[in-house]
Amino acid sequence: MSPTHKALLLEKKFGGYAVGDIATPKPGAGELLVKVHAAALNPVDWKIQKYGIFIETFPAILGSDVAGEVAEVGEGVSGFKVGDRVVFQGQYSNNKAGFQQYSVVLADITAKIPSNLSYDEASTVPVAVSTAWIGLYHALPNGFGLDAPISAAVKGKYKDTPLVVLGGATSVGQVVLQLAKYSGFSPIITTASLKNADSLRAFGATHVFDRSLSDSALVSEVAKVVNGKTVKFVYDTVSEKSTQETALALLHDGGHLALLLQAAVEAPKNTVIIQVFGGYKPDTASLLSTLYRDNLHALLEQEVVKPNQVEVLPNGLAGIPAGLKRLEDGQISRSKLVAHPLD
Ligand SMILES: NC(=O)c1ccc[n+]([C@@H]2O[C@H](COP(=O)([O-])OP(=O)(O)OC[C@H]3O[C@@H](n4cnc5c(N)ncnc54)[C@H](OP(=O)(O)O)[C@@H]3O)[C@@H](O)[C@H]2O)c1
């Protein structure tokens, strides 16, 4: 193996991108070195560059949705071998990020890709599934504290419990809908552009309302749907100030609101606001390992979780900045931009 590989480098805070060479690491104990076949783009990637957030060490490599093949297995790893097709969530440390040709990951938070999925499709899944899973199933205050559907006894447990998902067409929203269906929630009410309604119903939404409805019109539609039941869970996968206000208008006293961005609203005293962090850190490690190590392969193989639609970007790593600009400009609807770092 060559001692170096190509990576897309963010040269400095607020700086530009350039494709450059960096040293290819050896996987440490418990880790895998993965040859990256597909890396999907996320909104946080353009936000880091534009707002100078989250990263202090440069040049930096971004990208957190990764699919590829195991190139080397670190000491003490069992269950993986060279050549296995795997998917994982990259992290913002240069060895572990996605916009490069080789990346390192802990085997414990890596899943094998089932044969029904391509690398491109698999790369659309990690950030969305981690964030949906943590928001629904992590203990308070990081998630709703619901029981994850990891055994037959728990699957379908939330039968007849209403859930509202604001932004069902976001990458995270699509997975929240699918996991909510698997967990038994009903009705599952979502907002989106109506051109996406059929797809969102296929993912599990029972009712899809136009995202441009006024709060009062949506409150009245949702009241008709829940028919006397209380709305105790709203997952706002858009989390702009306007959708946070919508969420509070829909939520009943004592309800739980999951947000993906910082709270921009003052919640009533009894409302529980959950700031979801959909990534790896000490207090999410165990839940993510249950997801990736033990469950994700089956969830994908059985199509409980289906991948997002894929648009492959041209020009390998060099094509990523133009894709990030399209994400920033809100030009992407219910799909994921995917780069091929090896091109
Ligand atoms: N906290 C975390 O750990 C975490 C993790 C992942 C993402 N995030 C953040 O969560 C947000 C969503 O990320 P993502 O990658 O899932 O998004 P995405 O896939 O880029 O979302 C695109 C979709 O947003 C929908 N949308 C935009 N405004 C909407 C509105 N007012 N109402 C309903 N739908 C709306 C559009 O739906 P239509 O096409 O139907 O109009 C579009 O398809 C981003 O701000 C991201 O930075 C945070």
Coordinates of C-alpha atoms and ligand atoms in Angstrom, one line a residue:
M1 CA 0.0 0.0 0.0
S2 CA 1.2 3.5 -0.8
P3 CA 2.4 5.5 2.3
T4 CA 0.2 8.4 1.2
H5 CA -3.3 9.0 -0.2
K6 CA -5.4 11.8 -1.5
A7 CA -7.7 13.9 0.7
L8 CA -9.8 17.0 0.3
L9 CA -8.2 19.5 2.7
L10 CA -9.9 22.5 4.2
E11 CA -6.8 24.6 4.4
K12 CA -7.7 26.9 7.3
K13 CA -10.7 28.3 9.2
F14 CA -13.0 29.9 6.7
G15 CA -10.5 28.8 4.0
G16 CA -10.7 27.1 0.7
Y17 CA -10.4 23.5 -0.3
A18 CA -7.6 21.7 -2.1
V19 CA -6.9 18.1 -2.9
G20 CA -3.6 17.0 -1.3
D21 CA -1.6 14.1 -0.2
I22 CA -1.6 12.9 3.4
A23 CA 0.0 10.0 5.2
T24 CA -2.1 6.8 5.3
P25 CA -2.4 5.7 8.9
K26 CA -2.1 2.2 10.3
P27 CA -5.2 1.1 12.1
G28 CA -4.7 0.9 15.9
A29 CA -6.0 -1.7 18.3
G30 CA -9.8 -2.3 17.7
E31 CA -9.7 -0.3 14.5
L32 CA -10.1 -0.9 10.8
L33 CA -8.5 1.0 7.9
V34 CA -11.1 1.4 5.2
K35 CA -10.6 2.2 1.5
V36 CA -13.3 4.8 0.9
H37 CA -15.5 4.0 -2.2
A38 CA -18.3 6.5 -1.4
A39 CA -18.6 9.5 0.9
A40 CA -21.8 11.4 1.2
L41 CA -22.1 15.2 1.9
N42 CA -23.9 16.7 4.9
P43 CA -25.1 20.2 5.8
V44 CA -22.5 20.3 8.6
D45 CA -19.7 20.1 6.1
W46 CA -20.5 23.5 4.5
K47 CA -21.4 25.0 7.9
I48 CA -17.9 24.2 9.3
Q49 CA -16.3 26.0 6.4
K50 CA -18.7 28.9 6.3
Y51 CA -19.1 29.6 10.1
G52 CA -15.7 28.4 11.3
I53 CA -17.3 26.0 13.8
F54 CA -16.3 22.7 15.5
I55 CA -12.8 22.4 14.1
E56 CA -9.6 24.1 15.3
T57 CA -6.8 22.1 13.7
F58 CA -6.0 22.7 10.0
P59 CA -5.6 21.5 7.4
A60 CA -8.8 19.6 8.2
I61 CA -10.6 16.7 6.5
L62 CA -14.4 16.7 6.6
G63 CA -17.0 14.1 5.6
S64 CA -18.9 11.8 8.0
D65 CA -20.9 9.4 5.8
V66 CA -18.5 6.7 4.6
A67 CA -18.7 3.4 2.8
G68 CA -15.8 1.3 1.6
E69 CA -13.9 -1.9 1.9
V70 CA -11.7 -3.0 4.8
A71 CA -8.0 -2.6 3.7
E72 CA -6.3 -3.5 7.0
V73 CA -7.6 -4.9 10.3
G74 CA -6.1 -3.6 13.6
E75 CA -5.0 -5.7 16.6
G76 CA -7.8 -7.4 18.6
V77 CA -10.6 -6.9 16.0
S78 CA -12.8 -9.9 15.4
G79 CA -15.7 -10.2 12.9
F80 CA -14.0 -8.2 10.1
K81 CA -11.6 -9.2 7.4
V82 CA -9.8 -7.5 4.5
G83 CA -12.2 -6.9 1.7
D84 CA -15.4 -6.7 3.8
R85 CA -17.8 -4.0 2.5
V86 CA -18.5 -1.7 5.4
V87 CA -20.3 1.5 6.3
F88 CA -19.7 3.9 9.2
Q89 CA -19.9 7.5 10.5
G90 CA -16.7 9.4 10.0
Q91 CA -15.5 11.8 12.6
Y92 CA -13.8 15.1 12.5
S93 CA -10.3 14.0 13.1
N94 CA -8.2 13.8 10.0
N95 CA -7.6 10.0 10.1
K96 CA -11.3 9.3 10.7
A97 CA -13.1 11.6 8.3
G98 CA -14.7 10.7 5.0
F99 CA -13.5 13.0 2.2
Q100 CA -10.3 11.0 1.6
Q101 CA -9.2 7.7 0.0
Y102 CA -8.5 5.8 3.3
S103 CA -10.1 6.4 6.7
V104 CA -9.8 4.7 10.1
V105 CA -12.8 3.6 12.3
L106 CA -13.4 1.7 15.5
A107 CA -14.7 -1.8 14.5
D108 CA -17.3 -1.5 17.3
I109 CA -19.1 1.3 15.4
T110 CA -18.9 -0.2 11.9
A111 CA -21.5 -2.3 10.1
K112 CA -21.1 -4.7 7.2
I113 CA -23.1 -3.6 4.1
P114 CA -25.7 -6.2 3.0
S115 CA -25.6 -7.4 -0.6
N116 CA -28.8 -5.5 -1.5
L117 CA -27.0 -2.1 -1.1
S118 CA -24.3 -0.5 -3.2
Y119 CA -21.5 1.6 -1.6
D120 CA -23.2 4.7 -2.9
E121 CA -26.5 3.8 -1.2
A122 CA -24.8 2.7 2.0
S123 CA -22.9 6.0 2.3
T124 CA -26.3 7.9 2.6
V125 CA -27.1 6.1 5.8
P126 CA -24.7 6.7 8.8
V127 CA -25.3 10.3 9.9
A128 CA -29.0 10.0 9.3
V129 CA -29.4 6.7 11.1
S130 CA -27.2 7.6 14.1
T131 CA -29.1 10.9 14.6
A132 CA -32.5 9.3 14.2
W133 CA -31.5 6.4 16.5
I134 CA -30.0 8.6 19.2
G135 CA -32.9 11.1 19.1
L136 CA -35.5 8.4 19.5
Y137 CA -33.7 5.8 21.7
H138 CA -31.0 7.5 23.8
A139 CA -31.9 8.1 27.4
L140 CA -32.8 11.7 28.3
P141 CA -31.5 14.3 27.9
N142 CA -29.8 13.2 24.6
G143 CA -33.0 11.5 23.2
F144 CA -36.6 10.7 23.9
G145 CA -35.5 7.7 26.1
L146 CA -37.7 5.2 24.2
D147 CA -36.8 1.5 24.0
A148 CA -34.9 0.7 20.8
P149 CA -36.5 -2.0 18.6
I150 CA -33.7 -4.5 19.0
S151 CA -35.8 -7.4 20.1
A152 CA -39.1 -8.9 19.1
A153 CA -40.6 -7.9 22.5
V154 CA -39.8 -4.2 21.9
K155 CA -40.6 -3.9 18.2
G156 CA -43.9 -2.2 17.7
K157 CA -44.0 -1.1 21.4
Y158 CA -45.3 2.4 20.7
K159 CA -48.5 1.3 19.0
D160 CA -51.1 4.0 19.0
T161 CA -48.7 6.7 20.1
P162 CA -48.7 9.7 17.8
L163 CA -45.4 11.1 16.5
V164 CA -44.9 14.3 14.5
V165 CA -41.8 14.5 12.4
L166 CA -41.2 18.0 11.0
G167 CA -39.2 17.7 7.8
G168 CA -39.8 14.1 6.8
A169 CA -37.8 14.5 3.6
T170 CA -34.6 15.5 5.3
S171 CA -32.0 12.8 5.4
V172 CA -32.6 12.4 9.2
G173 CA -36.3 12.7 8.8
Q174 CA -36.5 9.8 6.3
V175 CA -34.9 7.5 8.8
V176 CA -36.9 8.8 11.8
L177 CA -40.1 7.9 9.8
Q178 CA -38.8 4.4 9.1
L179 CA -37.7 3.7 12.6
A180 CA -40.9 5.2 14.0
K181 CA -42.9 2.8 11.9
Y182 CA -40.8 -0.1 13.1
S183 CA -41.3 1.0 16.7
G184 CA -45.0 1.0 16.1
F185 CA -45.8 4.7 16.3
S186 CA -49.2 5.6 14.9
P187 CA -50.2 8.0 13.5
I188 CA -46.9 9.3 12.1
I189 CA -47.5 12.8 10.8
T190 CA -44.9 14.7 8.8
T191 CA -44.4 17.9 6.9
A192 CA -42.6 18.2 3.5
S193 CA -43.0 19.5 -0.1
L194 CA -45.9 17.5 -1.3
K195 CA -43.9 16.2 -4.3
N196 CA -42.2 14.0 -1.7
A197 CA -45.5 12.7 -0.1
D198 CA -45.6 9.3 -1.8
S199 CA -42.1 8.5 -0.8
L200 CA -42.6 9.6 2.7
R201 CA -45.8 7.5 3.0
A202 CA -43.7 4.5 1.8
F203 CA -41.2 5.2 4.6
G204 CA -44.0 5.1 7.2
A205 CA -45.7 8.5 7.4
T206 CA -49.4 8.0 7.8
H207 CA -50.1 11.7 7.0
V208 CA -48.0 14.2 5.0
F209 CA -48.8 17.9 5.2
D210 CA -47.5 20.7 3.1
R211 CA -44.5 22.3 4.8
S212 CA -45.9 25.7 3.8
L213 CA -49.1 25.3 5.9
S214 CA -49.4 28.0 8.6
D215 CA -49.0 26.8 12.2
S216 CA -52.7 27.3 12.9
A217 CA -53.7 25.3 9.9
L218 CA -51.2 22.5 10.7
V219 CA -52.4 22.4 14.4
S220 CA -55.9 22.0 13.3
E221 CA -55.1 19.2 10.7
V222 CA -53.0 17.3 13.3
A223 CA -55.8 17.6 15.9
K224 CA -58.1 15.9 13.4
V225 CA -55.6 13.1 12.8
V226 CA -54.8 12.4 16.4
N227 CA -58.5 12.5 17.2
G228 CA -58.3 13.3 21.0
K229 CA -54.9 11.7 21.7
T230 CA -52.1 14.0 22.9
V231 CA -49.0 14.8 20.8
K232 CA -46.2 14.0 23.3
F233 CA -43.3 13.6 20.8
V234 CA -42.2 16.0 18.0
Y235 CA -38.9 15.3 16.2
D236 CA -38.0 18.5 14.4
T237 CA -35.4 17.5 11.8
V238 CA -35.3 21.0 10.3
S239 CA -34.9 22.8 13.6
E240 CA -35.0 26.4 12.2
K241 CA -36.6 28.9 14.4
S242 CA -39.9 28.7 12.4
T243 CA -40.1 24.9 12.7
Q244 CA -39.3 25.0 16.4
E245 CA -42.2 27.4 16.8
T246 CA -44.4 25.0 14.8
A247 CA -43.2 22.2 17.0
L248 CA -44.2 24.0 20.2
A249 CA -47.6 24.8 18.8
L250 CA -48.2 21.1 18.1
L251 CA -46.8 19.7 21.4
H252 CA -49.0 19.0 24.4
D253 CA -48.1 20.0 27.9
G254 CA -45.3 17.8 29.2
G255 CA -44.3 16.7 25.7
H256 CA -40.8 16.0 24.3
L257 CA -39.2 18.0 21.4
A258 CA -36.1 16.7 19.7
L259 CA -34.0 19.4 17.9
L260 CA -31.0 19.0 15.6
L261 CA -29.9 22.6 15.9
Q262 CA -29.7 24.9 19.0
A263 CA -33.0 25.8 20.6
A264 CA -34.1 29.2 19.3
V265 CA -37.4 29.2 21.3
E266 CA -38.3 29.5 24.9
A267 CA -40.1 26.3 25.8
P268 CA -43.0 26.1 28.2
K269 CA -41.9 24.9 31.7
N270 CA -43.1 21.3 31.3
T271 CA -41.8 20.8 27.8
V272 CA -38.6 18.7 27.5
I273 CA -36.2 20.0 24.8
I274 CA -33.8 17.4 23.6
Q275 CA -30.7 18.6 21.7
V276 CA -29.7 15.6 19.7
F277 CA -26.0 15.0 19.0
G278 CA -26.0 12.4 16.3
G279 CA -22.4 11.3 16.6
Y280 CA -19.9 9.4 18.6
K281 CA -18.9 10.6 22.0
P282 CA -18.5 8.8 25.4
D283 CA -22.2 8.9 26.3
T284 CA -23.5 7.8 22.8
A285 CA -20.8 5.1 22.3
S286 CA -22.7 2.2 23.7
L287 CA -26.0 3.0 21.9
L288 CA -24.1 3.5 18.6
S289 CA -22.3 0.3 19.1
T290 CA -25.6 -1.5 19.6
L291 CA -26.8 0.1 16.4
Y292 CA -23.8 -0.5 14.1
R293 CA -22.2 -3.7 15.5
D294 CA -25.4 -5.5 16.3
N295 CA -28.4 -4.2 14.3
L296 CA -27.6 -2.0 11.2
H297 CA -26.8 -4.9 8.8
A298 CA -30.2 -6.5 9.5
L299 CA -32.1 -3.2 9.4
L300 CA -30.6 -2.5 6.0
E301 CA -30.9 -6.1 4.7
Q302 CA -34.6 -6.3 5.7
E303 CA -35.2 -2.8 4.3
V304 CA -36.5 -1.5 7.7
V305 CA -34.1 1.3 6.9
K306 CA -33.8 2.1 3.2
P307 CA -31.1 4.4 1.8
N308 CA -31.7 7.9 0.5
Q309 CA -31.7 8.6 -3.2
V310 CA -28.2 9.1 -4.6
E311 CA -26.7 11.6 -6.9
V312 CA -23.1 10.9 -7.6
L313 CA -20.9 14.0 -8.0
P314 CA -18.4 14.2 -10.9
N315 CA -14.6 14.7 -10.4
G316 CA -14.0 12.7 -7.2
L317 CA -12.8 14.7 -4.2
A318 CA -12.4 17.8 -6.3
G319 CA -16.1 17.7 -7.0
I320 CA -17.2 18.0 -3.4
P321 CA -17.0 21.8 -2.9
A322 CA -19.5 22.4 -5.7
G323 CA -21.8 19.9 -4.1
L324 CA -21.5 21.6 -0.7
K325 CA -22.5 24.9 -2.3
R326 CA -25.7 23.2 -3.7
L327 CA -26.5 21.9 -0.3
E328 CA -26.0 25.3 1.3
D329 CA -28.3 26.9 -1.4
G330 CA -31.1 24.5 -0.5
Q331 CA -31.1 22.9 -3.9
I332 CA -31.2 19.3 -2.8
S333 CA -34.6 17.7 -2.1
R334 CA -34.9 14.2 -0.6
S335 CA -31.6 13.0 -1.8
K336 CA -27.9 12.8 -0.9
L337 CA -24.9 13.9 -2.9
V338 CA -22.2 11.3 -3.0
A339 CA -18.5 11.6 -4.0
H340 CA -16.1 8.9 -5.1
P341 CA -12.8 9.7 -3.5
L342 CA -10.9 7.1 -5.6
D343 CA -11.9 8.7 -8.9
Ligands
LIG1 N1 -27.5 17.5 15.7 C1 -27.0 16.7 14.9 O1 -26.2 15.8 15.3 C2 -27.3 16.7 13.4 C3 -27.2 15.6 12.6 C4 -27.6 15.6 11.3 C5 -28.1 16.8 10.8 N2 -28.2 17.9 11.6 C6 -28.8 19.2 11.0 O2 -30.1 18.8 10.8 C7 -30.6 19.5 9.6 C8 -31.1 18.5 8.6 O3 -30.0 17.8 8.1 P1 -30.2 16.7 7.0 O4 -28.9 16.3 6.4 O5 -31.2 15.6 7.4 O6 -31.0 17.6 5.9 P2 -31.1 17.5 4.3 O7 -31.2 16.1 3.9 O8 -30.1 18.4 3.7 O9 -32.5 18.3 4.2 C9 -33.0 18.7 3.0 C10 -34.5 18.7 3.1 O10 -34.9 19.6 4.1 C11 -36.3 19.8 3.9 N3 -36.8 21.0 4.5 C12 -36.1 22.2 4.5 N4 -36.9 23.2 5.2 C13 -38.0 22.6 5.6 C14 -39.2 23.0 6.3 N5 -39.3 24.3 6.7 N6 -40.1 22.1 6.5 C15 -40.0 20.8 6.1 N7 -39.0 20.3 5.4 C16 -38.0 21.2 5.2 C17 -36.5 19.7 2.4 O11 -37.7 19.0 2.2 P3 -38.6 19.1 0.9 O12 -37.7 18.7 -0.2 O13 -39.7 18.1 1.2 O14 -39.1 20.5 0.8 C18 -35.3 19.0 1.9 O15 -35.6 17.8 1.2 C19 -29.4 20.4 9.1 O16 -29.5 21.6 9.7 C20 -28.2 19.6 9.7 O17 -27.1 20.5 9.9 C21 -27.8 17.9 12.9

